C-alpha atoms as an extended CHARMM CRD file, in Angstrom:
* protein
*
       139  EXT
         1         1  MET       CA            165.4420000000       44.0170000000     -159.7520000000  PROA      1               0.0000000000
         2         2  ARG       CA            166.6440000000       41.7160000000     -162.5020000000  PROA      2               0.0000000000
         3         3  GLN       CA            166.0810000000       42.7330000000     -166.1240000000  PROA      3               0.0000000000
         4         4  ALA       CA            163.9020000000       40.4870000000     -168.2670000000  PROA      4               0.0000000000
         5         5  PRO       CA            166.0290000000       38.7050000000     -170.8770000000  PROA      5               0.0000000000
         6         6  VAL       CA            165.7020000000       39.6860000000     -174.5340000000  PROA      6               0.0000000000
         7         7  MET       CA            166.5380000000       37.1440000000     -177.2190000000  PROA      7               0.0000000000
         8         8  ARG       CA            168.4850000000       37.9280000000     -180.3650000000  PROA      8               0.0000000000
         9         9  PRO       CA            170.4860000000       36.0150000000     -182.9770000000  PROA      9               0.0000000000
        10        10  MET       CA            173.9120000000       34.8460000000     -181.8540000000  PROA      10              0.0000000000
        11        11  CYS       CA            176.9130000000       36.5970000000     -183.3950000000  PROA      11              0.0000000000
        12        12  GLU       CA            180.6490000000       35.9620000000     -183.4770000000  PROA      12              0.0000000000
        13        13  SER       CA            181.3570000000       38.7190000000     -180.9650000000  PROA      13              0.0000000000
        14        14  ASP       CA            179.3300000000       36.7800000000     -178.3530000000  PROA      14              0.0000000000
        15        15  TYR       CA            182.0850000000       34.1480000000     -178.1580000000  PROA      15              0.0000000000
        16        16  PRO       CA            183.8840000000       35.4120000000     -175.0000000000  PROA      16              0.0000000000
        17        17  LYS       CA            180.6520000000       35.6630000000     -173.0110000000  PROA      17              0.0000000000
        18        18  LEU       CA            179.3900000000       32.3420000000     -174.3950000000  PROA      18              0.0000000000
        19        19  THR       CA            182.4750000000       30.4770000000     -173.2120000000  PROA      19              0.0000000000
        20        20  VAL       CA            181.9650000000       31.8960000000     -169.7180000000  PROA      20              0.0000000000
        21        21  LEU       CA            178.3020000000       30.8340000000     -169.8000000000  PROA      21              0.0000000000
        22        22  TRP       CA            179.1060000000       27.3680000000     -171.1790000000  PROA      22              0.0000000000
        23        23  SER       CA            181.8580000000       26.8070000000     -168.6230000000  PROA      23              0.0000000000
        24        24  ALA       CA            179.5980000000       27.8770000000     -165.7680000000  PROA      24              0.0000000000
        25        25  ALA       CA            176.7860000000       25.5880000000     -166.9400000000  PROA      25              0.0000000000
        26        26  GLY       CA            178.5320000000       22.6280000000     -165.3550000000  PROA      26              0.0000000000
        27        27  SER       CA            177.0650000000       20.0400000000     -167.6910000000  PROA      27              0.0000000000
        28        28  LEU       CA            178.7050000000       21.2670000000     -170.9040000000  PROA      28              0.0000000000
        29        29  GLN       CA            182.1530000000       20.0790000000     -171.7810000000  PROA      29              0.0000000000
        30        30  LEU       CA            184.1110000000       22.5530000000     -173.8670000000  PROA      30              0.0000000000
        31        31  ARG       CA            186.6740000000       20.9730000000     -176.1280000000  PROA      31              0.0000000000
        32        32  ASP       CA            189.7040000000       22.1640000000     -178.0610000000  PROA      32              0.0000000000
        33        33  THR       CA            187.4330000000       22.5050000000     -181.0890000000  PROA      33              0.0000000000
        34        34  ASP       CA            185.2270000000       25.1270000000     -179.3800000000  PROA      34              0.0000000000
        35        35  THR       CA            187.1680000000       28.0760000000     -180.7830000000  PROA      35              0.0000000000
        36        36  PRO       CA            186.1650000000       31.5280000000     -182.0330000000  PROA      36              0.0000000000
        37        37  GLU       CA            186.9820000000       30.3680000000     -185.5620000000  PROA      37              0.0000000000
        38        38  ALA       CA            184.7530000000       27.2970000000     -185.2210000000  PROA      38              0.0000000000
        39        39  LEU       CA            181.8710000000       29.4490000000     -183.9800000000  PROA      39              0.0000000000
        40        40  ALA       CA            182.3860000000       31.8410000000     -186.8960000000  PROA      40              0.0000000000
        41        41  ARG       CA            182.2690000000       28.9340000000     -189.3890000000  PROA      41              0.0000000000
        42        42  PHE       CA            179.1690000000       27.4920000000     -187.7490000000  PROA      42              0.0000000000
        43        43  LEU       CA            177.3350000000       30.8350000000     -187.7580000000  PROA      43              0.0000000000
        44        44  TYR       CA            178.3530000000       31.4210000000     -191.3890000000  PROA      44              0.0000000000
        45        45  ARG       CA            176.7540000000       28.0900000000     -192.3590000000  PROA      45              0.0000000000
        46        46  ASN       CA            173.7600000000       28.5840000000     -190.0290000000  PROA      46              0.0000000000
        47        47  PRO       CA            173.2000000000       32.3420000000     -189.7500000000  PROA      47              0.0000000000
        48        48  ALA       CA            169.6170000000       32.3480000000     -188.4800000000  PROA      48              0.0000000000
        49        49  SER       CA            169.2140000000       29.4740000000     -186.0230000000  PROA      49              0.0000000000
        50        50  SER       CA            171.4350000000       30.2080000000     -182.9990000000  PROA      50              0.0000000000
        51        51  PHE       CA            170.2550000000       32.5840000000     -180.2870000000  PROA      51              0.0000000000
        52        52  VAL       CA            171.3910000000       34.3100000000     -177.1240000000  PROA      52              0.0000000000
        53        53  ALA       CA            169.3760000000       35.8690000000     -174.3270000000  PROA      53              0.0000000000
        54        54  CYS       CA            170.6540000000       39.0960000000     -172.7950000000  PROA      54              0.0000000000
        55        55  ALA       CA            169.6350000000       40.9760000000     -169.6780000000  PROA      55              0.0000000000
        56        56  GLY       CA            171.1190000000       44.3920000000     -170.2720000000  PROA      56              0.0000000000
        57        57  THR       CA            174.7680000000       43.7580000000     -171.1320000000  PROA      57              0.0000000000
        58        58  ARG       CA            174.7720000000       40.3340000000     -169.4570000000  PROA      58              0.0000000000
        59        59  LEU       CA            174.5180000000       37.2430000000     -171.6280000000  PROA      59              0.0000000000
        60        60  VAL       CA            172.2800000000       34.9240000000     -169.5920000000  PROA      60              0.0000000000
        61        61  GLY       CA            171.4320000000       32.1600000000     -172.0640000000  PROA      61              0.0000000000
        62        62  GLY       CA            172.2830000000       30.7400000000     -175.4260000000  PROA      62              0.0000000000
        63        63  VAL       CA            171.7420000000       27.8940000000     -177.8420000000  PROA      63              0.0000000000
        64        64  LEU       CA            173.9830000000       26.9540000000     -180.7350000000  PROA      64              0.0000000000
        65        65  ALA       CA            171.7610000000       25.4090000000     -183.4020000000  PROA      65              0.0000000000
        66        66  GLY       CA            171.9140000000       24.5810000000     -187.0530000000  PROA      66              0.0000000000
        67        67  HSD       CA            171.5260000000       21.9350000000     -189.7090000000  PROA      67              0.0000000000
        68        68  ASP       CA            173.5240000000       20.0940000000     -192.3180000000  PROA      68              0.0000000000
        69        69  GLY       CA            170.8040000000       20.2320000000     -194.9600000000  PROA      69              0.0000000000
        70        70  TRP       CA            169.3670000000       16.9200000000     -193.7890000000  PROA      70              0.0000000000
        71        71  ARG       CA            168.9290000000       17.0400000000     -189.9810000000  PROA      71              0.0000000000
        72        72  GLY       CA            168.9340000000       19.8100000000     -187.4060000000  PROA      72              0.0000000000
        73        73  TYR       CA            171.0300000000       19.7930000000     -184.2500000000  PROA      73              0.0000000000
        74        74  LEU       CA            170.9280000000       21.7840000000     -181.0320000000  PROA      74              0.0000000000
        75        75  TYR       CA            174.2410000000       22.2130000000     -179.2240000000  PROA      75              0.0000000000
        76        76  HSD       CA            175.5230000000       23.9760000000     -176.1410000000  PROA      76              0.0000000000
        77        77  LEU       CA            172.2060000000       25.0860000000     -174.6330000000  PROA      77              0.0000000000
        78        78  ALA       CA            172.9010000000       26.9280000000     -171.3940000000  PROA      78              0.0000000000
        79        79  VAL       CA            171.0850000000       29.3290000000     -169.0930000000  PROA      79              0.0000000000
        80        80  LYS       CA            172.6840000000       31.1190000000     -166.1370000000  PROA      80              0.0000000000
        81        81  PRO       CA            171.5480000000       29.4550000000     -162.8920000000  PROA      81              0.0000000000
        82        82  ASP       CA            169.6810000000       32.5260000000     -161.6110000000  PROA      82              0.0000000000
        83        83  TYR       CA            167.6120000000       32.6180000000     -164.8270000000  PROA      83              0.0000000000
        84        84  ARG       CA            166.6860000000       28.9220000000     -164.8670000000  PROA      84              0.0000000000
        85        85  GLU       CA            163.2140000000       27.4590000000     -164.3050000000  PROA      85              0.0000000000
        86        86  LYS       CA            161.5400000000       30.5310000000     -165.7660000000  PROA      86              0.0000000000
        87        87  GLY       CA            161.0510000000       29.2500000000     -169.3080000000  PROA      87              0.0000000000
        88        88  LEU       CA            164.1050000000       30.8810000000     -170.8740000000  PROA      88              0.0000000000
        89        89  GLY       CA            165.6930000000       27.5790000000     -171.9300000000  PROA      89              0.0000000000
        90        90  ALA       CA            162.4500000000       26.4970000000     -173.5860000000  PROA      90              0.0000000000
        91        91  ARG       CA            162.1800000000       29.8760000000     -175.3600000000  PROA      91              0.0000000000
        92        92  LEU       CA            165.6980000000       29.4600000000     -176.7390000000  PROA      92              0.0000000000
        93        93  VAL       CA            164.9430000000       25.8960000000     -177.8720000000  PROA      93              0.0000000000
        94        94  ASN       CA            161.6580000000       26.9040000000     -179.4960000000  PROA      94              0.0000000000
        95        95  ALA       CA            163.3000000000       29.7780000000     -181.3720000000  PROA      95              0.0000000000
        96        96  ALA       CA            166.0350000000       27.4680000000     -182.6870000000  PROA      96              0.0000000000
        97        97  VAL       CA            163.5700000000       24.7100000000     -183.6390000000  PROA      97              0.0000000000
        98        98  GLU       CA            161.3380000000       27.1910000000     -185.4520000000  PROA      98              0.0000000000
        99        99  ALA       CA            164.2930000000       28.6990000000     -187.3310000000  PROA      99              0.0000000000
       100       100  ILE       CA            165.5260000000       25.2700000000     -188.4380000000  PROA      100             0.0000000000
       101       101  ALA       CA            162.0200000000       24.1490000000     -189.4200000000  PROA      101             0.0000000000
       102       102  ASN       CA            161.6000000000       27.3400000000     -191.4660000000  PROA      102             0.0000000000
       103       103  GLU       CA            164.5740000000       26.1580000000     -193.5330000000  PROA      103             0.0000000000
       104       104  GLY       CA            162.7130000000       22.9450000000     -194.3990000000  PROA      104             0.0000000000
       105       105  ILE       CA            164.4210000000       20.6580000000     -191.8980000000  PROA      105             0.0000000000
       106       106  PRO       CA            161.7750000000       18.5380000000     -190.1370000000  PROA      106             0.0000000000
       107       107  LYS       CA            163.9270000000       16.3820000000     -187.8250000000  PROA      107             0.0000000000
       108       108  ILE       CA            166.0080000000       17.9240000000     -185.0370000000  PROA      108             0.0000000000
       109       109  HSD       CA            168.3270000000       16.1990000000     -182.5710000000  PROA      109             0.0000000000
       110       110  SER       CA            170.0120000000       17.1350000000     -179.3210000000  PROA      110             0.0000000000
       111       111  LEU       CA            172.8430000000       15.0970000000     -177.8620000000  PROA      111             0.0000000000
       112       112  VAL       CA            172.6450000000       14.6330000000     -174.0920000000  PROA      112             0.0000000000
       113       113  LYS       CA            175.0990000000       12.8800000000     -171.8260000000  PROA      113             0.0000000000
       114       114  ARG       CA            173.7120000000        9.6660000000     -170.3750000000  PROA      114             0.0000000000
       115       115  ASP       CA            174.3160000000       10.7920000000     -166.7730000000  PROA      115             0.0000000000
       116       116  ASN       CA            172.7260000000       14.2550000000     -167.1570000000  PROA      116             0.0000000000
       117       117  LEU       CA            169.2450000000       13.5310000000     -165.7890000000  PROA      117             0.0000000000
       118       118  ILE       CA            168.2860000000       17.2020000000     -165.4930000000  PROA      118             0.0000000000
       119       119  ALA       CA            168.9950000000       17.7590000000     -169.1930000000  PROA      119             0.0000000000
       120       120  GLN       CA            167.0700000000       14.6100000000     -170.1080000000  PROA      120             0.0000000000
       121       121  GLN       CA            164.0200000000       15.8620000000     -168.2060000000  PROA      121             0.0000000000
       122       122  PHE       CA            164.3540000000       19.2910000000     -169.8070000000  PROA      122             0.0000000000
       123       123  TRP       CA            164.4950000000       17.9310000000     -173.3720000000  PROA      123             0.0000000000
       124       124  GLU       CA            161.5110000000       15.6660000000     -172.7410000000  PROA      124             0.0000000000
       125       125  ALA       CA            159.5730000000       18.6590000000     -171.3740000000  PROA      125             0.0000000000
       126       126  CYS       CA            160.4400000000       20.4800000000     -174.6180000000  PROA      126             0.0000000000
       127       127  GLY       CA            158.8180000000       17.6850000000     -176.6440000000  PROA      127             0.0000000000
       128       128  PHE       CA            161.9470000000       15.7230000000     -177.5950000000  PROA      128             0.0000000000
       129       129  SER       CA            161.8660000000       11.9210000000     -177.3290000000  PROA      129             0.0000000000
       130       130  LEU       CA            164.6380000000        9.6460000000     -176.1740000000  PROA      130             0.0000000000
       131       131  ARG       CA            165.8360000000        7.3200000000     -178.9170000000  PROA      131             0.0000000000
       132       132  ASP       CA            167.2450000000        3.9640000000     -177.9570000000  PROA      132             0.0000000000
       133       133  ASP       CA            167.6130000000        2.5950000000     -181.4830000000  PROA      133             0.0000000000
       134       134  VAL       CA            170.8840000000        4.3100000000     -182.3960000000  PROA      134             0.0000000000
       135       135  LEU       CA            174.3890000000        4.5840000000     -181.0440000000  PROA      135             0.0000000000
       136       136  VAL       CA            176.5810000000        7.5910000000     -181.6770000000  PROA      136             0.0000000000
       137       137  TYR       CA            180.1220000000        6.9990000000     -182.8770000000  PROA      137             0.0000000000
       138       138  SER       CA            182.5510000000        9.9050000000     -182.8740000000  PROA      138             0.0000000000
       139       139  ARG       CA            185.9830000000       10.4710000000     -184.2290000000  PROA      139             0.0000000000
């Protein structure tokens, strides 16, 4: 029988298991900038808003979340396939949203690839709305 996942704050030592989870998610694209040092910097700036879900010693879900003092952002949400469609992703999102809101940040964004229809449906089910009034430019 599978253990029920328990959520806790994300920590730097989760990095190796997170990269395995993110790579297995299929829809997340890890980049050269997704390093242990980058995660450490992000968690230092946002110590209370990123979460992982563990079933025993297995990391089965996670969300990297934080804010810049103006807007909140949710990144790299992933749940192991055998733990999907049981509400774990929504629990992770809700925990991150609540943590960011508790820091006085009312507006939260999630970036979703245009061709990822499953993610689009998930975010809408979590109460997020699609915006068509902005374009994102990256460098």
